């Protein structure tokens, strides 16, 4: 307890000191940052929402090998990893669940309708990413249903020069990571291609994995319009030791995810942006990787085909920017486990003697209208979305965001929004020896309130915000007591989420001068409290939010071109979990989660055209399990090099 208080006090002193220094600085000209927190892209300083930006410099300097590991040190983000190095991760925002977070790739929705466990099966690696934008809080009126507690937009690189980058790294547990990416430009086009492969023998039995990513993006200018085509494929095979239940530690999973989209942008004052996209996700889950039980007759097979089309029309006038949009999405599932029975079974692609005998599909249509107005020192953004689905009829989401500019560096903001999420196919149908789905589930709904302040000057970006979410009919896997054998899905009556964020990113080289060995520092703190109004039960996801999360990162010079990047995270999780005895194979008592202390570091030396590095994750070698009874690796050391050639 003393340690927690001390951390909070140190943080408060630091933030107050830095903020007071910032207030004394003169107004400066800052490089604008454009973000997509609304349907009309706007400057970061003018948005009335909290948007966290992870830029390319932070990505390159971090001691991480996956997007999930990178997000581990972001404010307000809860990353619950089952497998190591991003093999499988549940990403949630502000006390929500993984199913409540929307994932976008260059603005295109790639969220999985089967389960949030597959949301991060995207076909890009860290070397392909330019930046990541994280919208904290409700995004349903902007992006549609399922951006319930926030959205993460992953933006890939777009080099203006011809370049080729090659990377290779390796380390303990037979870890090898290789890849390349390159860009070719002409006067009218730009083409980016990346390929990467990652594998490990595993840190314990049945934790081995192989991951392949292939991704390309082509941008073409034609007749005052711009066309963007992107496509990619992700293939993962991994030992899933106790991923979904410790009763069966010999689980295995193989997923394949393919994605393609075409987008056009034309016009200036009247801008038209249509797009179409397709995503296919196939999953084979084996409860027994080898030596199956006598009663085990088949693996689980799923294929989800998602077809989508979007059209946005925006008009700029003297009263602001008005946007009207239409989004259509068809999600079709074939499975031998989820959905309703079909008369004629269908063969499973790429599998022998395997058949689908169930199916399910739903259509979702969303109509958006939004207006952004700039009136003196005020920025007003208001919008409404009408959502229609086959099973749940018509639902509305909407809200208002308001910002007031105190001076050129500081804004006050507040927002009110309501939000929506449809059940996943796993929520509805999944039945196993330990789980029972519920086809009668209703959509989740909530009202979200937020207020805060942003400050940005030549050497610092900082945000302070408080938030409240009043949830209704939230979905969770529950059981009444630890002795129950099965988890069931249920709509909770009510759930109230309250909390606040404090985030400060300081460019120390600008604050202290170029002679300082320190380059930048990043510090954040998030507090979240969930409280339910319903019967007592054991929650698997909803009540197990991060209560306290403190992160600290610093980058500094050591000697000549040698630099170091340190990242620390302290996490205190709410709720309890049911312990499991692997000897007796029986569930035990309810236990609180242990506090987590994570320290990662990277040493790197930049030459003219290449970089060599050594990095270590979980330096303190602590037990940092995010998911009950699922082991994660301890200290992990890796070495590598990167080269970037321009021609």
PDB file of C-alpha atoms in Angstrom, residues 54-217:
ATOM      1  CA  UNK A  54       2.334   6.612 -30.291  1.00  0.00           C
ATOM      2  CA  UNK A  55       4.644   8.050 -32.937  1.00  0.00           C
ATOM      3  CA  UNK A  56       7.252   6.342 -35.070  1.00  0.00           C
ATOM      4  CA  UNK A  57      10.150   7.424 -32.866  1.00  0.00           C
ATOM      5  CA  UNK A  58       8.572   5.835 -29.796  1.00  0.00           C
ATOM      6  CA  UNK A  59       7.863   2.650 -31.758  1.00  0.00           C
ATOM      7  CA  UNK A  60      11.429   2.334 -33.044  1.00  0.00           C
ATOM      8  CA  UNK A  61      13.014   2.973 -29.639  1.00  0.00           C
ATOM      9  CA  UNK A  62      10.822   0.627 -27.570  1.00  0.00           C
ATOM     10  CA  UNK A  63      12.134  -2.731 -26.322  1.00  0.00           C
ATOM     11  CA  UNK A  64       9.188  -4.591 -27.825  1.00  0.00           C
ATOM     12  CA  UNK A  65       8.588  -7.049 -30.665  1.00  0.00           C
ATOM     13  CA  UNK A  66       4.813  -6.739 -31.087  1.00  0.00           C
ATOM     14  CA  UNK A  67       2.012  -4.187 -31.122  1.00  0.00           C
ATOM     15  CA  UNK A  68       0.557  -5.708 -27.956  1.00  0.00           C
ATOM     16  CA  UNK A  69       3.833  -5.235 -26.053  1.00  0.00           C
ATOM     17  CA  UNK A  70       3.965  -1.631 -27.248  1.00  0.00           C
ATOM     18  CA  UNK A  71       0.419  -0.904 -26.021  1.00  0.00           C
ATOM     19  CA  UNK A  72       1.345  -2.353 -22.598  1.00  0.00           C
ATOM     20  CA  UNK A  73       2.922   1.015 -21.748  1.00  0.00           C
ATOM     21  CA  UNK A  74       0.098   3.237 -23.038  1.00  0.00           C
ATOM     22  CA  UNK A  75      -2.202   5.239 -20.800  1.00  0.00           C
ATOM     23  CA  UNK A  76      -5.661   3.779 -20.220  1.00  0.00           C
ATOM     24  CA  UNK A  77      -4.900   0.544 -22.113  1.00  0.00           C
ATOM     25  CA  UNK A  78      -5.243  -2.895 -20.522  1.00  0.00           C
ATOM     26  CA  UNK A  79      -3.315  -5.594 -22.415  1.00  0.00           C
ATOM     27  CA  UNK A  80      -4.097  -9.122 -21.229  1.00  0.00           C
ATOM     28  CA  UNK A  81      -1.700 -11.448 -23.027  1.00  0.00           C
ATOM     29  CA  UNK A  82      -2.100 -15.182 -23.147  1.00  0.00           C
ATOM     30  CA  UNK A  83       0.724 -15.929 -25.534  1.00  0.00           C
ATOM     31  CA  UNK A  84       4.092 -14.173 -25.601  1.00  0.00           C
ATOM     32  CA  UNK A  85       5.100 -11.405 -28.026  1.00  0.00           C
ATOM     33  CA  UNK A  86       1.583 -10.724 -29.267  1.00  0.00           C
ATOM     34  CA  UNK A  87       0.582 -14.315 -30.080  1.00  0.00           C
ATOM     35  CA  UNK A  88      -2.823 -13.631 -28.542  1.00  0.00           C
ATOM     36  CA  UNK A  89      -3.807 -10.476 -26.674  1.00  0.00           C
ATOM     37  CA  UNK A  90      -7.019  -8.932 -25.403  1.00  0.00           C
ATOM     38  CA  UNK A  91      -6.839  -5.134 -25.740  1.00  0.00           C
ATOM     39  CA  UNK A  92      -9.286  -3.027 -23.748  1.00  0.00           C
ATOM     40  CA  UNK A  93      -9.665   0.669 -22.983  1.00  0.00           C
ATOM     41  CA  UNK A  94     -10.814   2.432 -19.818  1.00  0.00           C
ATOM     42  CA  UNK A  95     -12.090  -0.597 -17.952  1.00  0.00           C
ATOM     43  CA  UNK A  96     -13.919  -2.137 -20.897  1.00  0.00           C
ATOM     44  CA  UNK A  97     -13.407  -5.576 -22.416  1.00  0.00           C
ATOM     45  CA  UNK A  98     -11.565  -6.671 -25.560  1.00  0.00           C
ATOM     46  CA  UNK A  99     -14.912  -7.079 -27.336  1.00  0.00           C
ATOM     47  CA  UNK A 100     -15.631  -3.392 -26.657  1.00  0.00           C
ATOM     48  CA  UNK A 101     -12.529  -2.101 -28.475  1.00  0.00           C
ATOM     49  CA  UNK A 102     -12.569  -1.455 -32.225  1.00  0.00           C
ATOM     50  CA  UNK A 103      -9.374  -2.040 -34.216  1.00  0.00           C
ATOM     51  CA  UNK A 104      -8.837  -0.119 -37.448  1.00  0.00           C
ATOM     52  CA  UNK A 105      -6.098  -0.403 -40.067  1.00  0.00           C
ATOM     53  CA  UNK A 106      -5.637   2.925 -41.851  1.00  0.00           C
ATOM     54  CA  UNK A 107      -9.210   3.793 -40.862  1.00  0.00           C
ATOM     55  CA  UNK A 108     -10.772   0.505 -42.054  1.00  0.00           C
ATOM     56  CA  UNK A 109     -12.567  -1.607 -39.441  1.00  0.00           C
ATOM     57  CA  UNK A 110     -10.795  -4.988 -39.022  1.00  0.00           C
ATOM     58  CA  UNK A 111     -12.509  -5.963 -35.741  1.00  0.00           C
ATOM     59  CA  UNK A 112     -13.379  -9.659 -35.477  1.00  0.00           C
ATOM     60  CA  UNK A 113     -17.074 -10.512 -35.026  1.00  0.00           C
ATOM     61  CA  UNK A 114     -16.382 -13.996 -33.665  1.00  0.00           C
ATOM     62  CA  UNK A 115     -14.394 -12.885 -30.609  1.00  0.00           C
ATOM     63  CA  UNK A 116     -12.192 -10.059 -29.349  1.00  0.00           C
ATOM     64  CA  UNK A 117      -9.421 -12.643 -28.856  1.00  0.00           C
ATOM     65  CA  UNK A 118      -8.795 -12.383 -32.630  1.00  0.00           C
ATOM     66  CA  UNK A 119      -8.848  -8.588 -32.944  1.00  0.00           C
ATOM     67  CA  UNK A 120      -5.061  -8.314 -33.049  1.00  0.00           C
ATOM     68  CA  UNK A 121      -4.661 -10.838 -35.878  1.00  0.00           C
ATOM     69  CA  UNK A 122      -3.695  -8.067 -38.279  1.00  0.00           C
ATOM     70  CA  UNK A 123      -1.179  -8.443 -41.125  1.00  0.00           C
ATOM     71  CA  UNK A 124       1.390  -5.800 -40.111  1.00  0.00           C
ATOM     72  CA  UNK A 125       4.430  -5.853 -37.836  1.00  0.00           C
ATOM     73  CA  UNK A 126       5.974  -2.981 -35.876  1.00  0.00           C
ATOM     74  CA  UNK A 127       8.405  -2.148 -38.676  1.00  0.00           C
ATOM     75  CA  UNK A 128       5.455  -1.316 -40.959  1.00  0.00           C
ATOM     76  CA  UNK A 129       3.760   1.172 -38.618  1.00  0.00           C
ATOM     77  CA  UNK A 130       4.050   4.942 -38.813  1.00  0.00           C
ATOM     78  CA  UNK A 131       1.962   5.708 -35.717  1.00  0.00           C
ATOM     79  CA  UNK A 132      -0.926   4.461 -33.585  1.00  0.00           C
ATOM     80  CA  UNK A 133      -3.881   6.631 -32.536  1.00  0.00           C
ATOM     81  CA  UNK A 134      -5.906   5.553 -29.503  1.00  0.00           C
ATOM     82  CA  UNK A 135      -9.329   7.108 -28.957  1.00  0.00           C
ATOM     83  CA  UNK A 136     -10.121   6.886 -25.247  1.00  0.00           C
ATOM     84  CA  UNK A 137     -13.832   6.491 -24.557  1.00  0.00           C
ATOM     85  CA  UNK A 138     -16.969   5.975 -26.580  1.00  0.00           C
ATOM     86  CA  UNK A 139     -16.504   5.954 -30.356  1.00  0.00           C
ATOM     87  CA  UNK A 140     -19.775   4.428 -31.577  1.00  0.00           C
ATOM     88  CA  UNK A 141     -21.142   7.630 -33.068  1.00  0.00           C
ATOM     89  CA  UNK A 142     -17.900   8.011 -35.060  1.00  0.00           C
ATOM     90  CA  UNK A 143     -16.962   4.469 -36.064  1.00  0.00           C
ATOM     91  CA  UNK A 144     -20.191   2.552 -35.470  1.00  0.00           C
ATOM     92  CA  UNK A 145     -21.178  -0.200 -33.025  1.00  0.00           C
ATOM     93  CA  UNK A 146     -18.423  -2.015 -31.123  1.00  0.00           C
ATOM     94  CA  UNK A 147     -16.228   1.071 -30.605  1.00  0.00           C
ATOM     95  CA  UNK A 148     -17.911   0.867 -27.208  1.00  0.00           C
ATOM     96  CA  UNK A 149     -15.071   1.963 -24.917  1.00  0.00           C
ATOM     97  CA  UNK A 150     -12.625   3.211 -27.552  1.00  0.00           C
ATOM     98  CA  UNK A 151     -10.859   2.583 -30.831  1.00  0.00           C
ATOM     99  CA  UNK A 152      -7.280   1.952 -31.967  1.00  0.00           C
ATOM    100  CA  UNK A 153      -6.275   3.115 -35.446  1.00  0.00           C
ATOM    101  CA  UNK A 154      -3.015   1.585 -36.743  1.00  0.00           C
ATOM    102  CA  UNK A 155      -1.483   3.699 -39.505  1.00  0.00           C
ATOM    103  CA  UNK A 156       1.144   2.163 -41.776  1.00  0.00           C
ATOM    104  CA  UNK A 157       4.222   3.851 -43.198  1.00  0.00           C
ATOM    105  CA  UNK A 158       4.147   6.035 -46.311  1.00  0.00           C
ATOM    106  CA  UNK A 159       7.705   7.030 -47.229  1.00  0.00           C
ATOM    107  CA  UNK A 160       8.217   9.866 -49.719  1.00  0.00           C
ATOM    108  CA  UNK A 161      11.515   8.348 -50.869  1.00  0.00           C
ATOM    109  CA  UNK A 162      12.420   4.982 -52.349  1.00  0.00           C
ATOM    110  CA  UNK A 163      13.667   2.860 -49.487  1.00  0.00           C
ATOM    111  CA  UNK A 164      14.403  -0.679 -48.350  1.00  0.00           C
ATOM    112  CA  UNK A 165      14.494  -1.692 -44.679  1.00  0.00           C
ATOM    113  CA  UNK A 166      15.658  -5.085 -43.392  1.00  0.00           C
ATOM    114  CA  UNK A 167      15.485  -6.272 -39.784  1.00  0.00           C
ATOM    115  CA  UNK A 168      16.604  -9.410 -37.967  1.00  0.00           C
ATOM    116  CA  UNK A 169      16.645 -10.301 -34.282  1.00  0.00           C
ATOM    117  CA  UNK A 170      16.941 -13.374 -32.092  1.00  0.00           C
ATOM    118  CA  UNK A 171      17.102 -14.412 -28.486  1.00  0.00           C
ATOM    119  CA  UNK A 172      16.278 -16.943 -25.820  1.00  0.00           C
ATOM    120  CA  UNK A 173      13.731 -19.760 -26.263  1.00  0.00           C
ATOM    121  CA  UNK A 174      14.691 -20.181 -29.914  1.00  0.00           C
ATOM    122  CA  UNK A 175      13.274 -16.781 -30.824  1.00  0.00           C
ATOM    123  CA  UNK A 176      13.879 -15.516 -34.379  1.00  0.00           C
ATOM    124  CA  UNK A 177      12.304 -12.481 -36.047  1.00  0.00           C
ATOM    125  CA  UNK A 178      13.131 -11.501 -39.633  1.00  0.00           C
ATOM    126  CA  UNK A 179      11.486  -9.140 -42.075  1.00  0.00           C
ATOM    127  CA  UNK A 180      11.802  -6.473 -44.697  1.00  0.00           C
ATOM    128  CA  UNK A 181       9.751  -3.599 -46.047  1.00  0.00           C
ATOM    129  CA  UNK A 182      10.226  -1.238 -48.936  1.00  0.00           C
ATOM    130  CA  UNK A 183       8.655   1.698 -50.736  1.00  0.00           C
ATOM    131  CA  UNK A 184       8.790   2.592 -54.433  1.00  0.00           C
ATOM    132  CA  UNK A 185       7.567   6.030 -55.483  1.00  0.00           C
ATOM    133  CA  UNK A 186       6.760   7.635 -58.815  1.00  0.00           C
ATOM    134  CA  UNK A 187       5.381  11.075 -59.557  1.00  0.00           C
ATOM    135  CA  UNK A 188       1.831   9.710 -59.345  1.00  0.00           C
ATOM    136  CA  UNK A 189       2.022   6.680 -57.049  1.00  0.00           C
ATOM    137  CA  UNK A 190       3.578   5.038 -54.020  1.00  0.00           C
ATOM    138  CA  UNK A 191       3.774   1.306 -53.259  1.00  0.00           C
ATOM    139  CA  UNK A 192       4.697  -0.163 -49.868  1.00  0.00           C
ATOM    140  CA  UNK A 193       5.370  -3.864 -49.226  1.00  0.00           C
ATOM    141  CA  UNK A 194       6.348  -5.659 -46.023  1.00  0.00           C
ATOM    142  CA  UNK A 195       6.969  -9.304 -45.115  1.00  0.00           C
ATOM    143  CA  UNK A 196       7.887 -10.579 -41.646  1.00  0.00           C
ATOM    144  CA  UNK A 197       8.256 -13.913 -39.912  1.00  0.00           C
ATOM    145  CA  UNK A 198       8.443 -14.516 -36.161  1.00  0.00           C
ATOM    146  CA  UNK A 199       8.864 -17.794 -34.269  1.00  0.00           C
ATOM    147  CA  UNK A 200       9.896 -19.302 -30.947  1.00  0.00           C
ATOM    148  CA  UNK A 201      10.306 -22.773 -29.440  1.00  0.00           C
ATOM    149  CA  UNK A 202       8.404 -21.553 -26.363  1.00  0.00           C
ATOM    150  CA  UNK A 203       9.480 -20.714 -22.834  1.00  0.00           C
ATOM    151  CA  UNK A 204       7.696 -23.777 -21.394  1.00  0.00           C
ATOM    152  CA  UNK A 205       5.982 -26.793 -22.926  1.00  0.00           C
ATOM    153  CA  UNK A 206       3.333 -25.989 -25.562  1.00  0.00           C
ATOM    154  CA  UNK A 207       4.097 -22.261 -25.858  1.00  0.00           C
ATOM    155  CA  UNK A 208       5.858 -22.398 -29.239  1.00  0.00           C
ATOM    156  CA  UNK A 209       4.591 -20.177 -32.066  1.00  0.00           C
ATOM    157  CA  UNK A 210       5.052 -19.156 -35.697  1.00  0.00           C
ATOM    158  CA  UNK A 211       3.702 -15.927 -37.185  1.00  0.00           C
ATOM    159  CA  UNK A 212       3.808 -14.742 -40.802  1.00  0.00           C
ATOM    160  CA  UNK A 213       2.723 -11.262 -41.961  1.00  0.00           C
ATOM    161  CA  UNK A 214       2.442 -10.064 -45.562  1.00  0.00           C
ATOM    162  CA  UNK A 215       1.128  -6.564 -46.262  1.00  0.00           C
ATOM    163  CA  UNK A 216       1.050  -4.102 -49.157  1.00  0.00           C
ATOM    164  CA  UNK A 217      -0.418  -0.652 -49.753  1.00  0.00           C
TER     165      UNK A 217
END
